mmCIF file of C-alpha atoms in Angstrom:
data_model
loop_
_atom_site.group_PDB
_atom_site.id
_atom_site.type_symbol
_atom_site.label_atom_id
_atom_site.label_comp_id
_atom_site.label_asym_id
_atom_site.label_seq_id
_atom_site.Cartn_x
_atom_site.Cartn_y
_atom_site.Cartn_z
ATOM 1 C CA UNK A 1 -12.200 -4.089 44.538
ATOM 2 C CA UNK A 2 -13.029 -7.679 45.064
ATOM 3 C CA UNK A 3 -15.457 -9.296 42.676
ATOM 4 C CA UNK A 4 -18.907 -9.609 44.158
ATOM 5 C CA UNK A 5 -18.241 -7.076 46.931
ATOM 6 C CA UNK A 6 -19.539 -3.558 46.538
ATOM 7 C CA UNK A 7 -18.877 -0.442 48.558
ATOM 8 C CA UNK A 8 -21.703 -1.064 51.019
ATOM 9 C CA UNK A 9 -20.492 -4.610 51.817
ATOM 10 C CA UNK A 10 -16.956 -3.333 52.506
ATOM 11 C CA UNK A 11 -18.298 -0.698 54.909
ATOM 12 C CA UNK A 12 -20.208 -3.387 56.822
ATOM 13 C CA UNK A 13 -17.053 -5.561 57.023
ATOM 14 C CA UNK A 14 -15.020 -2.573 58.297
ATOM 15 C CA UNK A 15 -17.625 -1.855 61.023
ATOM 16 C CA UNK A 16 -17.641 -5.523 62.128
ATOM 17 C CA UNK A 17 -13.792 -5.564 62.210
ATOM 18 C CA UNK A 18 -13.784 -2.359 64.281
ATOM 19 C CA UNK A 19 -16.227 -3.859 66.781
ATOM 20 C CA UNK A 20 -14.472 -7.266 66.993
ATOM 21 C CA UNK A 21 -10.815 -6.118 67.059
ATOM 22 C CA UNK A 22 -11.295 -2.768 68.689
ATOM 23 C CA UNK A 23 -10.076 0.681 67.772
ATOM 24 C CA UNK A 24 -6.720 0.198 69.505
ATOM 25 C CA UNK A 25 -5.550 -2.928 67.597
ATOM 26 C CA UNK A 26 -7.222 -2.156 64.208
ATOM 27 C CA UNK A 27 -4.272 -0.146 62.714
ATOM 28 C CA UNK A 28 -1.825 -2.968 63.607
ATOM 29 C CA UNK A 29 -4.155 -5.528 62.026
ATOM 30 C CA UNK A 30 -4.482 -3.475 58.817
ATOM 31 C CA UNK A 31 -0.684 -2.988 58.629
ATOM 32 C CA UNK A 32 -0.092 -6.748 59.003
ATOM 33 C CA UNK A 33 -2.814 -7.434 56.419
ATOM 34 C CA UNK A 34 -1.101 -5.028 53.946
ATOM 35 C CA UNK A 35 2.290 -6.732 54.474
ATOM 36 C CA UNK A 36 0.698 -10.144 53.912
ATOM 37 C CA UNK A 37 -0.950 -8.984 50.664
ATOM 38 C CA UNK A 38 2.393 -7.498 49.486
ATOM 39 C CA UNK A 39 4.195 -10.797 50.166
ATOM 40 C CA UNK A 40 1.523 -12.721 48.249
ATOM 41 C CA UNK A 41 1.903 -10.365 45.251
ATOM 42 C CA UNK A 42 5.706 -10.765 45.305
ATOM 43 C CA UNK A 43 5.340 -14.555 45.367
ATOM 44 C CA UNK A 44 2.921 -14.431 42.414
ATOM 45 C CA UNK A 45 5.310 -12.161 40.450
ATOM 46 C CA UNK A 46 8.259 -14.491 41.196
ATOM 47 C CA UNK A 47 6.272 -17.508 40.035
ATOM 48 C CA UNK A 48 5.229 -15.714 36.858
ATOM 49 C CA UNK A 49 8.786 -14.535 36.080
ATOM 50 C CA UNK A 50 10.244 -18.026 36.682
ATOM 51 C CA UNK A 51 7.607 -19.526 34.399
ATOM 52 C CA UNK A 52 8.420 -16.920 31.694
ATOM 53 C CA UNK A 53 12.153 -17.670 32.084
ATOM 54 C CA UNK A 54 11.540 -21.391 31.571
ATOM 55 C CA UNK A 55 9.487 -20.696 28.440
ATOM 56 C CA UNK A 56 12.159 -18.331 27.096
ATOM 57 C CA UNK A 57 14.880 -20.889 27.863
ATOM 58 C CA UNK A 58 13.021 -23.632 25.967
ATOM 59 C CA UNK A 59 12.625 -21.289 22.974
ATOM 60 C CA UNK A 60 16.342 -20.492 23.094
ATOM 61 C CA UNK A 61 17.164 -24.197 23.178
ATOM 62 C CA UNK A 62 15.026 -24.741 20.082
ATOM 63 C CA UNK A 63 16.765 -21.867 18.299
ATOM 64 C CA UNK A 64 20.192 -23.230 19.238
ATOM 65 C CA UNK A 65 19.258 -26.627 17.812
ATOM 66 C CA UNK A 66 18.121 -25.022 14.552
ATOM 67 C CA UNK A 67 21.337 -22.991 14.270
ATOM 68 C CA UNK A 68 23.463 -26.076 14.861
ATOM 69 C CA UNK A 69 21.474 -27.994 12.252
ATOM 70 C CA UNK A 70 22.042 -25.199 9.745
ATOM 71 C CA UNK A 71 25.757 -25.082 10.534
ATOM 72 C CA UNK A 72 26.189 -28.833 10.173
ATOM 73 C CA UNK A 73 24.139 -28.928 6.970
ATOM 74 C CA UNK A 74 26.509 -27.477 4.391
ATOM 75 C CA UNK A 75 24.244 -25.171 2.390
ATOM 76 C CA UNK A 76 26.935 -23.812 0.115
ATOM 77 C CA UNK A 77 27.758 -27.241 -1.288
ATOM 78 C CA UNK A 78 24.108 -27.965 -2.096
ATOM 79 C CA UNK A 79 23.694 -24.557 -3.734
ATOM 80 C CA UNK A 80 26.880 -25.042 -5.760
ATOM 81 C CA UNK A 81 25.741 -28.459 -6.970
ATOM 82 C CA UNK A 82 22.408 -26.999 -8.093
ATOM 83 C CA UNK A 83 24.208 -24.144 -9.863
ATOM 84 C CA UNK A 84 26.437 -26.633 -11.728
ATOM 85 C CA UNK A 85 23.382 -28.640 -12.817
ATOM 86 C CA UNK A 86 21.679 -25.515 -14.153
ATOM 87 C CA UNK A 87 24.883 -24.415 -15.879
ATOM 88 C CA UNK A 88 25.239 -27.780 -17.610
ATOM 89 C CA UNK A 89 21.599 -27.638 -18.782
ATOM 90 C CA UNK A 90 22.179 -24.186 -20.249
ATOM 91 C CA UNK A 91 25.363 -25.241 -22.033
ATOM 92 C CA UNK A 92 23.630 -28.316 -23.497
ATOM 93 C CA UNK A 93 20.738 -26.210 -24.786
ATOM 94 C CA UNK A 94 23.150 -23.677 -26.301
ATOM 95 C CA UNK A 95 25.152 -26.418 -28.008
ATOM 96 C CA UNK A 96 21.975 -27.759 -29.616
ATOM 97 C CA UNK A 97 21.485 -24.352 -31.280
ATOM 98 C CA UNK A 98 24.829 -24.631 -33.191
ATOM 99 C CA UNK A 99 23.280 -26.580 -36.073
ATOM 100 C CA UNK A 100 22.062 -24.267 -38.876
ATOM 101 C CA UNK A 101 18.326 -23.989 -39.304
ATOM 102 C CA UNK A 102 17.119 -24.749 -42.819
ATOM 103 C CA UNK A 103 14.021 -23.043 -44.107
ATOM 104 C CA UNK A 104 11.918 -24.897 -46.654
ATOM 105 C CA UNK A 105 9.346 -23.077 -48.779
ATOM 106 C CA UNK A 106 5.727 -24.185 -48.386
ATOM 107 C CA UNK A 107 4.696 -27.028 -50.671
ATOM 108 C CA UNK A 108 1.330 -25.450 -51.607
ATOM 109 C CA UNK A 109 0.964 -21.919 -52.988
ATOM 110 C CA UNK A 110 -0.632 -19.447 -50.645
ATOM 111 C CA UNK A 111 -4.090 -18.207 -51.667
ATOM 112 C CA UNK A 112 -4.409 -14.435 -51.049
ATOM 113 C CA UNK A 113 -8.196 -14.688 -50.683
ATOM 114 C CA UNK A 114 -8.016 -16.844 -47.553
ATOM 115 C CA UNK A 115 -9.969 -15.281 -44.717
ATOM 116 C CA UNK A 116 -8.114 -14.676 -41.472
ATOM 117 C CA UNK A 117 -10.511 -14.295 -38.527
ATOM 118 C CA UNK A 118 -8.032 -12.231 -36.501
ATOM 119 C CA UNK A 119 -7.893 -9.658 -39.343
ATOM 120 C CA UNK A 120 -11.683 -9.200 -39.727
ATOM 121 C CA UNK A 121 -11.916 -5.925 -37.813
ATOM 122 C CA UNK A 122 -8.985 -4.255 -39.608
ATOM 123 C CA UNK A 123 -9.365 -2.051 -42.714
ATOM 124 C CA UNK A 124 -8.169 -3.539 -46.036
ATOM 125 C CA UNK A 125 -4.552 -3.124 -47.134
ATOM 126 C CA UNK A 126 -3.713 0.089 -48.968
ATOM 127 C CA UNK A 127 -2.711 -0.424 -52.564
ATOM 128 C CA UNK A 128 -0.776 2.242 -54.520
ATOM 129 C CA UNK A 129 -2.640 1.452 -57.770
ATOM 130 C CA UNK A 130 -5.960 1.977 -56.012
ATOM 131 C CA UNK A 131 -4.808 5.297 -54.582
ATOM 132 C CA UNK A 132 -4.427 6.821 -58.078
ATOM 133 C CA UNK A 133 -7.985 5.755 -58.935
ATOM 134 C CA UNK A 134 -9.335 7.186 -55.687
ATOM 135 C CA UNK A 135 -7.634 10.552 -56.196
ATOM 136 C CA UNK A 136 -9.301 10.911 -59.589
ATOM 137 C CA UNK A 137 -12.750 10.179 -58.085
ATOM 138 C CA UNK A 138 -12.469 12.593 -55.166
ATOM 139 C CA UNK A 139 -13.650 16.132 -55.913
ATOM 140 C CA UNK A 140 -11.467 18.973 -54.675
ATOM 141 C CA UNK A 141 -12.509 20.403 -51.346
ATOM 142 C CA UNK A 142 -13.323 24.127 -51.215
ATOM 143 C CA UNK A 143 -11.529 26.100 -48.582
ATOM 144 C CA UNK A 144 -13.806 28.175 -46.353
ATOM 145 C CA UNK A 145 -13.264 31.923 -46.570
ATOM 146 C CA UNK A 146 -12.251 33.832 -43.517
ATOM 147 C CA UNK A 147 -14.954 36.171 -42.180
ATOM 148 C CA UNK A 148 -14.456 39.342 -40.255
ATOM 149 C CA UNK A 149 -15.606 39.109 -36.694
ATOM 150 C CA UNK A 150 -18.586 41.410 -36.077
ATOM 151 C CA UNK A 151 -17.669 42.224 -32.500
ATOM 152 C CA UNK A 152 -14.380 43.817 -33.487
ATOM 153 C CA UNK A 153 -16.102 45.971 -36.107
ATOM 154 C CA UNK A 154 -18.700 47.190 -33.599
ATOM 155 C CA UNK A 155 -16.081 47.911 -30.952
ATOM 156 C CA UNK A 156 -14.053 49.956 -33.433
ATOM 157 C CA UNK A 157 -17.132 52.025 -34.334
ATOM 158 C CA UNK A 158 -17.877 53.011 -30.738
ATOM 159 C CA UNK A 159 -15.681 55.703 -29.160
ATOM 160 C CA UNK A 160 -13.824 54.795 -26.011
ATOM 161 C CA UNK A 161 -15.031 56.477 -22.833
ATOM 162 C CA UNK A 162 -12.684 56.911 -19.900
ATOM 163 C CA UNK A 163 -14.202 56.170 -16.518
ATOM 164 C CA UNK A 164 -14.234 59.152 -14.211
ATOM 165 C CA UNK A 165 -13.357 58.856 -10.568
ATOM 166 C CA UNK A 166 -15.207 61.050 -8.103
ATOM 167 C CA UNK A 167 -13.235 62.295 -5.077
ATOM 168 C CA UNK A 168 -14.380 61.070 -1.686
ATOM 169 C CA UNK A 169 -15.602 63.772 0.670
ATOM 170 C CA UNK A 170 -14.479 63.514 4.248
ATOM 171 C CA UNK A 171 -16.708 64.544 7.059
ATOM 172 C CA UNK A 172 -15.590 67.268 9.433
ATOM 173 C CA UNK A 173 -16.846 65.569 12.527
ATOM 174 C CA UNK A 174 -14.321 64.622 15.118
ATOM 175 C CA UNK A 175 -14.538 61.325 16.857
ATOM 176 C CA UNK A 176 -14.632 61.644 20.612
ATOM 177 C CA UNK A 177 -11.779 59.797 22.179
#
């Protein structure tokens, strides 16, 4: 429907058209009006499709320009030059490592009582001489004795009783079918 026109307004317009044109010429008028509306829609669709084609064509032109720029710009040569530069850097760094590394002992003796903050939470080192002293101080641990479970003894004392099954009695009534 048209914006701003409701059903009641369209009925009033149809009645006025019927009175003005007449019942004889009204179907011809409506047919011509339908053809005119169809032509207007076709023209709008053609305009829209031509506009879309122009936009698509401009996008294709941009893509073609980018492809040509990529083809003219020799990427493989630039990549190969970068690879050679990296390779030369690696070979130089490997050649530096050929000289032997000399280790020199520390000039000052190391004090074993130095506190290391990263080692504060760890237990002290285990010393074999201390372990002999600790074993002498520790009293032997008594092993707990195994006890007999009471439940087993009670179950053995009680005699086993077999459950009896009672037969099911059927009724003699017949079901009416």
